[in-house]
PDB file of C-alpha atoms in Angstrom:
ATOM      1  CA  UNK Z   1       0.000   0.000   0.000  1.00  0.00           C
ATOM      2  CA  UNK Z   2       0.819   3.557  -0.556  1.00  0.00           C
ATOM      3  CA  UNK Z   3       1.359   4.188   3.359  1.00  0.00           C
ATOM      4  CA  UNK Z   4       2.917   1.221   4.757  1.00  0.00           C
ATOM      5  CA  UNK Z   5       4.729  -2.264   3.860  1.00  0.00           C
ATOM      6  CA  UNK Z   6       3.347  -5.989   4.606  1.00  0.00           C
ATOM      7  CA  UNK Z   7       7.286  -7.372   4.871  1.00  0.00           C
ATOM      8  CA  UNK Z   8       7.854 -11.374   5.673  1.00  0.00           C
ATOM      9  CA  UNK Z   9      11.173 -11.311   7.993  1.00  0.00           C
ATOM     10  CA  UNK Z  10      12.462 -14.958   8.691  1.00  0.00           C
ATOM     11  CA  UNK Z  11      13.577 -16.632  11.896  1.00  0.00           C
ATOM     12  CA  UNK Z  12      16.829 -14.435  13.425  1.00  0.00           C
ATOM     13  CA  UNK Z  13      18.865 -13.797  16.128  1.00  0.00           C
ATOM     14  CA  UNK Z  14      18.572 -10.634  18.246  1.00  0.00           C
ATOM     15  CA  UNK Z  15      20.740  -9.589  21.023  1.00  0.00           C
ATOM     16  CA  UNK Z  16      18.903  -7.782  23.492  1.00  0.00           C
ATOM     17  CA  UNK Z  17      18.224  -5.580  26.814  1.00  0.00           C
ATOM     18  CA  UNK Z  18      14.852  -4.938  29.019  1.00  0.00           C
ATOM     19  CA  UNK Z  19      14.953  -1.640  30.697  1.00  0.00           C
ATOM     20  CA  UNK Z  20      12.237  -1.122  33.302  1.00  0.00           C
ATOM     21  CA  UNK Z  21      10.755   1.967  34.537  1.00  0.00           C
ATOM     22  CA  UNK Z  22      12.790   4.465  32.851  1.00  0.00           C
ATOM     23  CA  UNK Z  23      11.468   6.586  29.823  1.00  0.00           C
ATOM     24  CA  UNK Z  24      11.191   5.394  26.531  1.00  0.00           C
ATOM     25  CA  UNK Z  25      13.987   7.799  25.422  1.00  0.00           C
ATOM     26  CA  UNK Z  26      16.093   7.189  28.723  1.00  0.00           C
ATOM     27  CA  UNK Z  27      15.617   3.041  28.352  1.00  0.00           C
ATOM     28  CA  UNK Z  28      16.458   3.617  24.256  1.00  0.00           C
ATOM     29  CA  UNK Z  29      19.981   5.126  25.781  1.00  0.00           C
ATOM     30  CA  UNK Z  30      20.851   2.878  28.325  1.00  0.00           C
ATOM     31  CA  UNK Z  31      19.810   0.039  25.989  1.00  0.00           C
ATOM     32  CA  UNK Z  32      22.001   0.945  23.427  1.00  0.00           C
ATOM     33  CA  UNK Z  33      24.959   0.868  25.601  1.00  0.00           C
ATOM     34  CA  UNK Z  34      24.359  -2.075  27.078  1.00  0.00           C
ATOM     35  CA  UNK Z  35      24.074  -3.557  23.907  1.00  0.00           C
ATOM     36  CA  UNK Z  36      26.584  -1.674  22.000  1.00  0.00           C
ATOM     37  CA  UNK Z  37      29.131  -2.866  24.527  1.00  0.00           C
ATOM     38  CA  UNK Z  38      28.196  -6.481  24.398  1.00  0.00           C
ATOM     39  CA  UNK Z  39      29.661  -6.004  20.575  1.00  0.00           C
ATOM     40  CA  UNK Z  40      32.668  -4.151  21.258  1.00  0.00           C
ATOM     41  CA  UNK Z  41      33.502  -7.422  22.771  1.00  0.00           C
ATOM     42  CA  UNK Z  42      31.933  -7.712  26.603  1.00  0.00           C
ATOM     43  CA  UNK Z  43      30.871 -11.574  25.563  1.00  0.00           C
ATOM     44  CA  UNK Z  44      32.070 -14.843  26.345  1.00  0.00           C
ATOM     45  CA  UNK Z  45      34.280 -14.439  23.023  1.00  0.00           C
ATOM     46  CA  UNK Z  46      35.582 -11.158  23.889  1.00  0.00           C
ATOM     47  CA  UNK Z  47      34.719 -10.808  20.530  1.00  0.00           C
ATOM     48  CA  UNK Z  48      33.956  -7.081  18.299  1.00  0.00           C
ATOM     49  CA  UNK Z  49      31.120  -7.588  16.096  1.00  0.00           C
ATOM     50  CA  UNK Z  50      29.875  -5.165  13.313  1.00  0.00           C
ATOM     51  CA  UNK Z  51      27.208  -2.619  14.554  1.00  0.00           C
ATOM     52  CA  UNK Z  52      23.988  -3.797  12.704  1.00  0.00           C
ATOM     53  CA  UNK Z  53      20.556  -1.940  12.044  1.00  0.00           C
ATOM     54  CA  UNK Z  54      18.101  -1.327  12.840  1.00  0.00           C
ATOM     55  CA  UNK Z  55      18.061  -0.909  16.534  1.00  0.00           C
ATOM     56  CA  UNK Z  56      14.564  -1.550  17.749  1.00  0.00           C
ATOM     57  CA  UNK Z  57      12.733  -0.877  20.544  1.00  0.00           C
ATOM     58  CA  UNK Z  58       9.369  -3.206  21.680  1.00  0.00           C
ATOM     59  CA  UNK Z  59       6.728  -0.835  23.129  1.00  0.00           C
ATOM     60  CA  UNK Z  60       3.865  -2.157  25.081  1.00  0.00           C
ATOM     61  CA  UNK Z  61       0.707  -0.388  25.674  1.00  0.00           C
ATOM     62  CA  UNK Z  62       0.523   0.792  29.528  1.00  0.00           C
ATOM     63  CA  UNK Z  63       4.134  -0.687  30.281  1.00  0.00           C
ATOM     64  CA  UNK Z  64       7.246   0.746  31.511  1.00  0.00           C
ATOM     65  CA  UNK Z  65       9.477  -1.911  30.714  1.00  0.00           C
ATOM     66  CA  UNK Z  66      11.058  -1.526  26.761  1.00  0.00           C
ATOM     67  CA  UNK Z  67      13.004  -4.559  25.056  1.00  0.00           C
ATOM     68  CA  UNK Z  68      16.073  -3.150  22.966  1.00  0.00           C
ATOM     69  CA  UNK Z  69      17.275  -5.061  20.307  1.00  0.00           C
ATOM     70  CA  UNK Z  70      20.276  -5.470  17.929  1.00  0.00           C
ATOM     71  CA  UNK Z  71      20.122  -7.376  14.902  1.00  0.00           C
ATOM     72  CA  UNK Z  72      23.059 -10.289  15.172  1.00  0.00           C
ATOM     73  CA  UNK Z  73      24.827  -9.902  12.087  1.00  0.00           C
ATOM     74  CA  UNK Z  74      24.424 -12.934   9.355  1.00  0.00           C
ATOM     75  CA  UNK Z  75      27.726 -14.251   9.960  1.00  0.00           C
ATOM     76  CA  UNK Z  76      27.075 -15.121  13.926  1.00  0.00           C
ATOM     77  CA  UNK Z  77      23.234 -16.054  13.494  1.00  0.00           C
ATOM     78  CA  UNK Z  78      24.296 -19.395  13.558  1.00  0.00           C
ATOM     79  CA  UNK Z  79      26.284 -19.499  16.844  1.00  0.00           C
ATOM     80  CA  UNK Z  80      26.535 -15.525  18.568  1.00  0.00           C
ATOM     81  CA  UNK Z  81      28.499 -15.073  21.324  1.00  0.00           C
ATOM     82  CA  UNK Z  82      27.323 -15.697  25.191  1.00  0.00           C
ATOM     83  CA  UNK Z  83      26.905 -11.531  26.157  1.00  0.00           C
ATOM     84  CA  UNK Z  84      28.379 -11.671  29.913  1.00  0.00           C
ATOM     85  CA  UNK Z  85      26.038  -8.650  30.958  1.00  0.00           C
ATOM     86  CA  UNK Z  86      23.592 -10.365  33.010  1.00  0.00           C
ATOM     87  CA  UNK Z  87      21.316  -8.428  31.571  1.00  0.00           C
ATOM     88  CA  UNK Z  88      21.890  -8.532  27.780  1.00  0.00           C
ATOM     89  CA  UNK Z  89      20.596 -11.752  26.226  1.00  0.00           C
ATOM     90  CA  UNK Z  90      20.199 -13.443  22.532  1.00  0.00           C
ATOM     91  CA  UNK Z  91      16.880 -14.692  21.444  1.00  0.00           C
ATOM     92  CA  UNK Z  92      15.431 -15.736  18.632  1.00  0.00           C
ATOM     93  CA  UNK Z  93      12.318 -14.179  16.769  1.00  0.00           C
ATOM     94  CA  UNK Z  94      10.370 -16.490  15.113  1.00  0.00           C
ATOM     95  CA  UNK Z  95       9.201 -15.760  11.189  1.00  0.00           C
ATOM     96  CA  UNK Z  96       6.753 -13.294  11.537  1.00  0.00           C
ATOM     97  CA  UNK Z  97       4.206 -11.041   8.322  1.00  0.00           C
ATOM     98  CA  UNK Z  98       4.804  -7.219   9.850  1.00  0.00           C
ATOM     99  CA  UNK Z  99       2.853  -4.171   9.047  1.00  0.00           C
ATOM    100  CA  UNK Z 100       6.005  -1.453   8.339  1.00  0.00           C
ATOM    101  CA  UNK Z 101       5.458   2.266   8.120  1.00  0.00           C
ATOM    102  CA  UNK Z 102       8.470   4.391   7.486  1.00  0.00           C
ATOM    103  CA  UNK Z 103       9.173   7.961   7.995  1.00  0.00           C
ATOM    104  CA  UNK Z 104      12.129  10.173   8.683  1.00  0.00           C
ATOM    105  CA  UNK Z 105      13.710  13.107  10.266  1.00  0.00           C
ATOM    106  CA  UNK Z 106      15.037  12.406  14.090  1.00  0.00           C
ATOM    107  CA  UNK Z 107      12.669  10.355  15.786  1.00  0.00           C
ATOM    108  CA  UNK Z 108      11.132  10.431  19.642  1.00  0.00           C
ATOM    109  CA  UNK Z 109       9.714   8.652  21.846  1.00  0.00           C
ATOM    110  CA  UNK Z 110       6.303  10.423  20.611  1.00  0.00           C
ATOM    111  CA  UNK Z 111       7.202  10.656  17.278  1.00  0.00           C
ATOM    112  CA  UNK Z 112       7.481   6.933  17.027  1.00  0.00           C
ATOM    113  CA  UNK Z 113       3.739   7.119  19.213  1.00  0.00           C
ATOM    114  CA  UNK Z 114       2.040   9.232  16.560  1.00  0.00           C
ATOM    115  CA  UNK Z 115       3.160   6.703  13.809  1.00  0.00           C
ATOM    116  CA  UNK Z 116       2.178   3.619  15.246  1.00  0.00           C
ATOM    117  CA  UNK Z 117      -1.574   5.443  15.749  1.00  0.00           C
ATOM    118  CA  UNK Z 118      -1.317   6.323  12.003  1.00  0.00           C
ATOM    119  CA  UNK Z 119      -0.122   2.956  10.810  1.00  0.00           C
ATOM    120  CA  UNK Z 120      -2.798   1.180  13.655  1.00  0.00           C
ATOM    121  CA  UNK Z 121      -5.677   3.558  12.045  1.00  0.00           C
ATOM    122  CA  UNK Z 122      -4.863   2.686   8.717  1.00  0.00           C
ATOM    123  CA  UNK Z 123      -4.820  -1.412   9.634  1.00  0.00           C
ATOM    124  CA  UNK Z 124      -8.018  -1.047  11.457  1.00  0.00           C
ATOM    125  CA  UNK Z 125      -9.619   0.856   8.084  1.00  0.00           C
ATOM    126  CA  UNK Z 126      -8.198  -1.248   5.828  1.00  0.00           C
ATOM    127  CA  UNK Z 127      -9.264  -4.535   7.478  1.00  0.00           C
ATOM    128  CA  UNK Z 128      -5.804  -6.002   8.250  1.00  0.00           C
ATOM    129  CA  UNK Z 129      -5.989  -8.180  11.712  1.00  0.00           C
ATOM    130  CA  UNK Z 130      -2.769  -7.257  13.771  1.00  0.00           C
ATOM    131  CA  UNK Z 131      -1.514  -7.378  17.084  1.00  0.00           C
ATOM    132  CA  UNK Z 132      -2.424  -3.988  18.407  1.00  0.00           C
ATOM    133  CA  UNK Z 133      -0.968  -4.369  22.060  1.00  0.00           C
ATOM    134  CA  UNK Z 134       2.391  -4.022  21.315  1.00  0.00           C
ATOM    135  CA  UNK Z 135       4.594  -2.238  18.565  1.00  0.00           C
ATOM    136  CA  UNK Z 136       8.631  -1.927  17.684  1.00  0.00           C
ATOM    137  CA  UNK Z 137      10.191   1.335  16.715  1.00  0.00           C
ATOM    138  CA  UNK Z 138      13.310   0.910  14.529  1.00  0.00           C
ATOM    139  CA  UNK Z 139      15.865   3.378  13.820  1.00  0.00           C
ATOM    140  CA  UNK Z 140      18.287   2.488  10.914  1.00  0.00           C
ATOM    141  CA  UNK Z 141      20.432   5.773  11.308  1.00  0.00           C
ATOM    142  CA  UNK Z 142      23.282   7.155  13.596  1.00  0.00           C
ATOM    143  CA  UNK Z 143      22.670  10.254  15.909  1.00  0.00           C
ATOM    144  CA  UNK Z 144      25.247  11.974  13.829  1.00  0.00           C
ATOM    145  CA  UNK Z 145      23.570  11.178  10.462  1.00  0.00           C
ATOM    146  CA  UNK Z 146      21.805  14.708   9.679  1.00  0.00           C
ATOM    147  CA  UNK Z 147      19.520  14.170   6.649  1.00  0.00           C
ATOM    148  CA  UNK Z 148      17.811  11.453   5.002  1.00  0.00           C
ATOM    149  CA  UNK Z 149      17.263   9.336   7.989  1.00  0.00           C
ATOM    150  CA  UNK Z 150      15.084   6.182   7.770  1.00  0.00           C
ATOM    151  CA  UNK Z 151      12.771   5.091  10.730  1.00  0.00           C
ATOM    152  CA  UNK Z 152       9.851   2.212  10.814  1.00  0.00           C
ATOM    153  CA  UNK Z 153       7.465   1.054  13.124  1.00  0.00           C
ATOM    154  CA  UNK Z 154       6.335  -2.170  13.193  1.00  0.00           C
ATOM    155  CA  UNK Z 155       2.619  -4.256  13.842  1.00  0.00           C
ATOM    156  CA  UNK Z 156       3.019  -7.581  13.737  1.00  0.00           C
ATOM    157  CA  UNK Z 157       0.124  -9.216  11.614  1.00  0.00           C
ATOM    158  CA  UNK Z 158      -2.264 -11.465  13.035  1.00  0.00           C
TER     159      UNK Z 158
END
């Protein structure tokens, strides 16, 4: 459609962080480090890996607690390395059909709110069943990239 994607992503390996209780823009910064650490080599492997995108962020309706993610690159999907942060683990996201709206510019915390409600309004019109009690935000860009940024959030189809 004209104002959103219907993508197919396969099974893959995410590293990732909960942070509970803090903003959405306070838990997207102390995610990121956590996880950005974990691949400049705080893992069993002591190991660098490449920075991958996007960087996404699972928002809940009426919860505090927000589940930052980094995509494991293809080359360690197959075996990643132990992260030795307590708090940083790898799981694995099933196959899913997701409902992608992209926009750009710098994104917040309410930025990424108003486009979910836009992409949710347009399911619900259009007919498309979707899982409308949670949603990920996912930024592709770094802070110091100025123009043409890319940003998505994602419904996951029902």
């Amino acid at each position: 459609a004209k104002d959103y994607e219907l993508r197919q992503y396969e099974t893959a390996k995410w590293v990732s962080t909960v942070i509970r209780g803090e903003s959405q823009k306070e838990a997207m910064r102390q995610g990121f480090w956590k996880l950005f650490h974990y691949i400049q080599g705080k893992n069993e492997r002591e190991m660098k890996i490449d920075m991958t995108v996007p960087v996404t962020c699972l928002v809940k309706s009426g919860c505090t607690d927000f589940k930052i993610s980094f995509f494991v690159p293809f080359e360690h999907q197959d075996s990643p390395p132990q992260p030795t942060d307590s708090n940083v683990f790898v799981e694995e996201r099933k196959a899913a059909a997701i409902f992608v709206r992209s926009f750009g510019g710098f994104a917040s915390p309410e930025k990424y709110a108003e486009e979910a409600e836009v992409l949710a309004r347009t399911l619900r019109n259009r007919g498309q069943p979707f899982h409308e009690d949670f949603f990920y935000t996912a930024g592709y860009d770094s802070p110091f990239k100025l123009f043409n940024r890319h940003n998505e959030v994602w419904y996951f189809k029902k």
